[in-house]
mmCIF file of C-alpha atoms in Angstrom:
data_model
loop_
_atom_site.group_PDB
_atom_site.id
_atom_site.type_symbol
_atom_site.label_atom_id
_atom_site.label_comp_id
_atom_site.label_asym_id
_atom_site.label_seq_id
_atom_site.Cartn_x
_atom_site.Cartn_y
_atom_site.Cartn_z
ATOM 1 C CA MET A 3 20.743 -110.816 7.065
ATOM 2 C CA PRO A 4 19.105 -112.348 10.155
ATOM 3 C CA THR A 5 15.492 -113.492 9.922
ATOM 4 C CA PRO A 6 13.054 -110.801 11.140
ATOM 5 C CA LEU A 7 11.185 -111.247 14.389
ATOM 6 C CA ILE A 8 7.466 -111.450 14.978
ATOM 7 C CA PRO A 9 6.344 -108.296 16.883
ATOM 8 C CA ASP A 10 6.119 -109.267 20.539
ATOM 9 C CA GLY A 11 3.712 -106.558 21.679
ATOM 10 C CA ARG A 12 6.227 -104.786 23.875
ATOM 11 C CA PRO A 13 5.109 -101.318 25.056
ATOM 12 C CA LEU A 14 6.261 -98.474 22.818
ATOM 13 C CA SER A 15 6.638 -94.989 24.270
ATOM 14 C CA GLY A 16 7.360 -91.525 22.894
ATOM 15 C CA ARG A 17 6.997 -87.895 23.887
ATOM 16 C CA TRP A 18 3.244 -87.756 23.263
ATOM 17 C CA LEU A 19 2.125 -91.377 23.190
ATOM 18 C CA ARG A 20 2.404 -94.792 24.735
ATOM 19 C CA LEU A 21 1.313 -97.907 22.897
ATOM 20 C CA GLY A 22 0.346 -101.189 24.533
ATOM 21 C CA LEU A 23 -1.439 -104.322 23.445
ATOM 22 C CA LEU A 24 -5.127 -103.777 22.716
ATOM 23 C CA GLY A 25 -7.378 -105.973 24.833
ATOM 24 C CA GLU A 26 -10.980 -106.529 25.849
ATOM 25 C CA ASP A 27 -10.580 -104.005 28.656
ATOM 26 C CA ASP A 28 -9.871 -101.264 26.094
ATOM 27 C CA LEU A 29 -13.017 -101.715 24.011
ATOM 28 C CA ASP A 30 -15.279 -99.482 26.108
ATOM 29 C CA GLU A 31 -12.766 -96.645 25.772
ATOM 30 C CA LEU A 32 -12.500 -97.296 22.031
ATOM 31 C CA TYR A 33 -16.241 -96.695 21.625
ATOM 32 C CA PRO A 34 -16.034 -92.864 21.241
ATOM 33 C CA VAL A 35 -13.406 -93.311 18.514
ATOM 34 C CA LEU A 36 -15.414 -95.968 16.681
ATOM 35 C CA ALA A 37 -18.589 -93.878 16.973
ATOM 36 C CA ASP A 38 -17.028 -90.555 15.894
ATOM 37 C CA PRO A 39 -19.234 -89.407 12.976
ATOM 38 C CA GLU A 40 -16.393 -87.438 11.380
ATOM 39 C CA VAL A 41 -14.480 -90.679 10.808
ATOM 40 C CA TYR A 42 -17.249 -91.987 8.561
ATOM 41 C CA ARG A 43 -17.794 -88.671 6.786
ATOM 42 C CA GLN A 44 -14.180 -88.990 5.627
ATOM 43 C CA CYS A 45 -14.971 -92.267 3.833
ATOM 44 C CA TYR A 46 -13.871 -94.747 6.468
ATOM 45 C CA VAL A 47 -16.382 -97.315 5.216
ATOM 46 C CA MET A 48 -15.033 -100.804 5.872
ATOM 47 C CA HIS A 49 -17.639 -101.293 8.608
ATOM 48 C CA HIS A 50 -20.703 -99.555 10.017
ATOM 49 C CA ARG A 51 -20.628 -96.855 12.685
ATOM 50 C CA PRO A 52 -21.641 -98.487 15.988
ATOM 51 C CA ASP A 53 -24.744 -97.068 17.618
ATOM 52 C CA SER A 54 -24.239 -98.434 21.126
ATOM 53 C CA LEU A 55 -21.523 -99.551 23.499
ATOM 54 C CA ALA A 56 -22.530 -103.179 23.023
ATOM 55 C CA ASP A 57 -22.322 -102.767 19.238
ATOM 56 C CA ALA A 58 -18.865 -101.179 19.571
ATOM 57 C CA ARG A 59 -17.651 -104.037 21.748
ATOM 58 C CA GLU A 60 -18.784 -106.601 19.180
ATOM 59 C CA LEU A 61 -17.197 -104.602 16.365
ATOM 60 C CA GLY A 62 -13.968 -104.228 18.312
ATOM 61 C CA ARG A 63 -13.743 -107.969 18.915
ATOM 62 C CA ARG A 64 -14.580 -108.824 15.308
ATOM 63 C CA ILE A 65 -12.385 -106.231 13.572
ATOM 64 C CA PHE A 66 -9.646 -104.985 15.868
ATOM 65 C CA LEU A 67 -9.073 -107.963 18.149
ATOM 66 C CA ARG A 68 -9.444 -110.605 15.446
ATOM 67 C CA ASP A 69 -6.446 -112.991 15.599
ATOM 68 C CA GLN A 70 -4.809 -110.815 18.245
ATOM 69 C CA GLY A 71 -1.610 -112.447 19.527
ATOM 70 C CA GLN A 72 -1.682 -115.203 16.896
ATOM 71 C CA ALA A 73 1.011 -113.894 14.541
ATOM 72 C CA ASP A 74 2.735 -116.927 13.021
ATOM 73 C CA GLY A 75 5.345 -115.341 10.755
ATOM 74 C CA ARG A 76 3.630 -116.757 7.669
ATOM 75 C CA GLY A 77 1.076 -114.006 7.192
ATOM 76 C CA GLY A 78 -1.431 -114.982 9.884
ATOM 77 C CA GLY A 79 -2.402 -113.179 13.082
ATOM 78 C CA ARG A 80 -1.801 -109.650 14.273
ATOM 79 C CA THR A 81 -0.430 -107.482 17.056
ATOM 80 C CA ALA A 82 -2.938 -104.687 17.693
ATOM 81 C CA TYR A 83 -2.149 -101.699 19.898
ATOM 82 C CA ALA A 84 -4.132 -99.281 22.021
ATOM 83 C CA ILE A 85 -2.721 -95.788 21.446
ATOM 84 C CA ARG A 86 -2.880 -93.565 24.516
ATOM 85 C CA LEU A 87 -1.610 -90.136 25.506
ATOM 86 C CA ALA A 88 1.572 -90.444 27.550
ATOM 87 C CA THR A 89 1.144 -87.190 29.476
ATOM 88 C CA GLY A 90 -1.493 -84.560 30.000
ATOM 89 C CA SER A 91 -1.441 -81.756 27.433
ATOM 90 C CA GLU A 92 -3.730 -79.790 25.149
ATOM 91 C CA LEU A 93 -4.384 -83.141 23.457
ATOM 92 C CA GLY A 94 -6.123 -84.475 26.561
ATOM 93 C CA ALA A 95 -5.506 -86.158 29.892
ATOM 94 C CA ALA A 96 -2.712 -88.675 30.355
ATOM 95 C CA GLY A 97 -3.922 -92.168 29.519
ATOM 96 C CA THR A 98 -6.667 -91.056 27.129
ATOM 97 C CA LEU A 99 -7.194 -93.649 24.395
ATOM 98 C CA VAL A 100 -6.962 -91.783 21.086
ATOM 99 C CA GLY A 101 -7.009 -94.706 18.653
ATOM 100 C CA THR A 102 -5.630 -98.036 17.582
ATOM 101 C CA SER A 103 -3.244 -99.508 15.025
ATOM 102 C CA ALA A 104 -1.901 -102.979 14.269
ATOM 103 C CA LEU A 105 1.041 -104.879 12.824
ATOM 104 C CA ALA A 106 -0.277 -107.788 10.780
ATOM 105 C CA GLU A 107 0.531 -110.257 8.004
ATOM 106 C CA ALA A 108 4.098 -110.679 9.239
ATOM 107 C CA ASP A 109 5.971 -112.665 6.570
ATOM 108 C CA LEU A 110 9.360 -113.619 7.945
ATOM 109 C CA HIS A 111 10.571 -115.289 4.750
ATOM 110 C CA ASN A 112 9.881 -112.214 2.626
ATOM 111 C CA GLU A 113 10.793 -109.785 5.439
ATOM 112 C CA SER A 114 7.552 -107.849 5.105
ATOM 113 C CA ILE A 115 4.751 -106.734 7.397
ATOM 114 C CA HIS A 116 1.559 -104.659 7.181
ATOM 115 C CA LEU A 117 0.969 -101.607 9.384
ATOM 116 C CA GLY A 118 -2.775 -101.088 9.280
ATOM 117 C CA SER A 119 -6.190 -101.118 10.973
ATOM 118 C CA THR A 120 -5.358 -97.569 12.068
ATOM 119 C CA LEU A 121 -8.120 -95.399 13.471
ATOM 120 C CA TYR A 122 -8.007 -92.165 15.469
ATOM 121 C CA GLY A 123 -10.757 -89.954 16.788
ATOM 122 C CA SER A 124 -11.104 -86.782 14.704
ATOM 123 C CA ARG A 125 -10.058 -84.657 17.681
ATOM 124 C CA TRP A 126 -6.489 -85.864 17.125
ATOM 125 C CA TRP A 127 -6.292 -85.417 13.370
ATOM 126 C CA GLY A 128 -3.636 -82.897 12.401
ATOM 127 C CA THR A 129 -1.827 -83.283 15.743
ATOM 128 C CA PRO A 130 1.473 -85.090 16.503
ATOM 129 C CA VAL A 131 -0.462 -88.306 17.187
ATOM 130 C CA ASN A 132 -0.185 -89.982 13.777
ATOM 131 C CA ALA A 133 3.412 -88.901 13.205
ATOM 132 C CA GLU A 134 4.600 -90.240 16.559
ATOM 133 C CA ALA A 135 2.530 -93.432 16.356
ATOM 134 C CA LYS A 136 4.061 -94.200 12.956
ATOM 135 C CA LEU A 137 7.524 -93.249 14.242
ATOM 136 C CA LEU A 138 7.157 -95.777 17.070
ATOM 137 C CA LEU A 139 5.594 -98.558 14.993
ATOM 138 C CA LEU A 140 7.861 -98.213 11.967
ATOM 139 C CA GLY A 141 10.883 -97.989 14.258
ATOM 140 C CA HIS A 142 9.789 -101.204 15.946
ATOM 141 C CA CYS A 143 9.382 -102.918 12.561
ATOM 142 C CA PHE A 144 12.717 -101.870 11.112
ATOM 143 C CA GLU A 145 14.988 -101.453 14.130
ATOM 144 C CA ASP A 146 13.694 -104.007 16.644
ATOM 145 C CA CYS A 147 12.245 -106.672 14.359
ATOM 146 C CA GLY A 148 14.395 -106.315 11.233
ATOM 147 C CA TYR A 149 11.827 -106.111 8.420
ATOM 148 C CA GLY A 150 12.796 -104.957 4.951
ATOM 149 C CA ARG A 151 9.374 -103.655 3.887
ATOM 150 C CA VAL A 152 6.382 -102.229 5.710
ATOM 151 C CA ARG A 153 3.131 -101.913 3.763
ATOM 152 C CA ILE A 154 0.553 -99.243 4.585
ATOM 153 C CA GLN A 155 -2.718 -99.154 2.661
ATOM 154 C CA THR A 156 -6.103 -97.496 2.622
ATOM 155 C CA ASP A 157 -9.409 -97.312 0.776
ATOM 156 C CA GLN A 158 -9.224 -95.364 -2.481
ATOM 157 C CA LEU A 159 -12.283 -93.404 -1.303
ATOM 158 C CA ASN A 160 -10.397 -92.188 1.770
ATOM 159 C CA THR A 161 -8.393 -89.319 0.333
ATOM 160 C CA ARG A 162 -7.651 -87.890 3.787
ATOM 161 C CA SER A 163 -5.954 -91.134 4.807
ATOM 162 C CA GLN A 164 -4.018 -91.273 1.533
ATOM 163 C CA ALA A 165 -2.686 -87.761 2.144
ATOM 164 C CA ALA A 166 -1.680 -88.647 5.705
ATOM 165 C CA ILE A 167 0.218 -91.755 4.547
ATOM 166 C CA ALA A 168 2.004 -89.839 1.795
ATOM 167 C CA LYS A 169 2.974 -87.153 4.330
ATOM 168 C CA LEU A 170 4.780 -89.836 6.348
ATOM 169 C CA GLY A 171 7.178 -90.297 3.448
ATOM 170 C CA ALA A 172 5.780 -93.664 2.337
ATOM 171 C CA ARG A 173 5.928 -94.370 -1.396
ATOM 172 C CA ARG A 174 2.708 -94.952 -3.311
ATOM 173 C CA GLU A 175 2.911 -98.272 -5.157
ATOM 174 C CA GLY A 176 -0.458 -98.483 -6.878
ATOM 175 C CA VAL A 177 -4.066 -99.612 -6.576
ATOM 176 C CA LEU A 178 -5.398 -103.122 -5.981
ATOM 177 C CA ARG A 179 -8.744 -103.098 -7.755
ATOM 178 C CA ARG A 180 -11.782 -104.815 -6.207
ATOM 179 C CA HIS A 181 -9.461 -105.926 -3.454
ATOM 180 C CA MET A 182 -11.542 -106.271 -0.299
ATOM 181 C CA LYS A 183 -15.227 -106.725 0.434
ATOM 182 C CA ARG A 184 -16.641 -104.140 2.810
ATOM 183 C CA GLU A 185 -19.171 -104.994 5.478
ATOM 184 C CA ASP A 186 -22.011 -103.704 3.279
ATOM 185 C CA GLY A 187 -21.060 -106.057 0.434
ATOM 186 C CA THR A 188 -19.441 -103.453 -1.825
ATOM 187 C CA PHE A 189 -15.827 -103.908 -2.879
ATOM 188 C CA ARG A 190 -12.980 -101.607 -2.006
ATOM 189 C CA ASP A 191 -10.136 -100.550 -4.273
ATOM 190 C CA THR A 192 -7.036 -100.401 -2.067
ATOM 191 C CA VAL A 193 -4.250 -97.830 -2.463
ATOM 192 C CA VAL A 194 -0.946 -99.396 -1.408
ATOM 193 C CA PHE A 195 2.057 -97.529 -0.003
ATOM 194 C CA SER A 196 5.277 -98.893 1.454
ATOM 195 C CA VAL A 197 8.455 -97.956 3.265
ATOM 196 C CA LEU A 198 11.616 -100.006 2.658
ATOM 197 C CA ALA A 199 14.444 -100.488 5.130
ATOM 198 C CA ASP A 200 16.868 -98.321 3.172
ATOM 199 C CA GLU A 201 14.245 -95.550 3.035
ATOM 200 C CA TRP A 202 13.574 -95.683 6.761
ATOM 201 C CA PRO A 203 16.359 -93.281 7.887
ATOM 202 C CA GLY A 204 14.912 -90.504 5.730
ATOM 203 C CA VAL A 205 11.336 -91.264 6.778
ATOM 204 C CA ARG A 206 12.399 -91.401 10.423
ATOM 205 C CA ALA A 207 14.129 -88.016 10.158
ATOM 206 C CA GLY A 208 10.992 -86.454 8.704
ATOM 207 C CA LEU A 209 8.759 -87.915 11.407
ATOM 208 C CA MET A 210 11.137 -86.853 14.162
ATOM 209 C CA GLU A 211 11.141 -83.325 12.740
ATOM 210 C CA ARG A 212 7.350 -83.214 12.768
ATOM 211 C CA VAL A 213 7.166 -84.455 16.350
ATOM 212 C CA GLY A 214 9.894 -81.992 17.377
ATOM 213 C CA GLN A 215 8.094 -79.082 15.741
ATOM 214 C CA ALA A 216 4.955 -79.936 17.680
ATOM 215 C CA GLU A 217 6.908 -79.976 20.933
ATOM 216 C CA THR A 218 8.526 -76.625 20.134
ATOM 217 C CA ALA A 219 5.138 -75.093 19.327
ATOM 218 C CA ARG A 220 3.761 -76.428 22.617
ATOM 219 C CA ARG A 221 6.591 -74.824 24.621
ATOM 220 C CA GLU A 222 6.170 -71.494 22.864
ATOM 221 C CA SER A 223 2.387 -71.351 23.249
#
């Protein structure tokens, strides 16, 4: 098997979404997502809810742009994406930033990578956004870059996120206890899921079906 590739940040496009590298210029648009109170009511608690644009910019630099573009293939660095609507629809105007996600901890020797730091505004929960974003990012990991395992994880308190990950078709592996320190000093237990390369065709088919159903519903509405 050839050695996997480090994600190069190429644009990824689908029916509903387009993904491009997250940069400083995106942070102002990310503010409404970071400040969405519903996100924090659903136990997204790794950091505080920003109370100003300046606070959101600092948080974005510290959390979402940390080590951006410094992936080294040995577990360091990340490739973070801005997730935008590709076309105008009931989801919003074309170009609207709906969230962010990242590919991190690329380990070329062990053929593994982490798909995480995912955050969407609550307006787009339960829409095709998460399914298509994961379809694009997982497809990039397995088909373009050649990884054998993609890890997806979340806080044990965040049951909504756990349900969304399970719905993708990822397999629940277990819980890492007292795994990560939150911003407030408390420790998070982390629920770990994964998708393996030989599971990807089935996961891909399920995601494509979900995206296709959303498109059919849109045409019939």
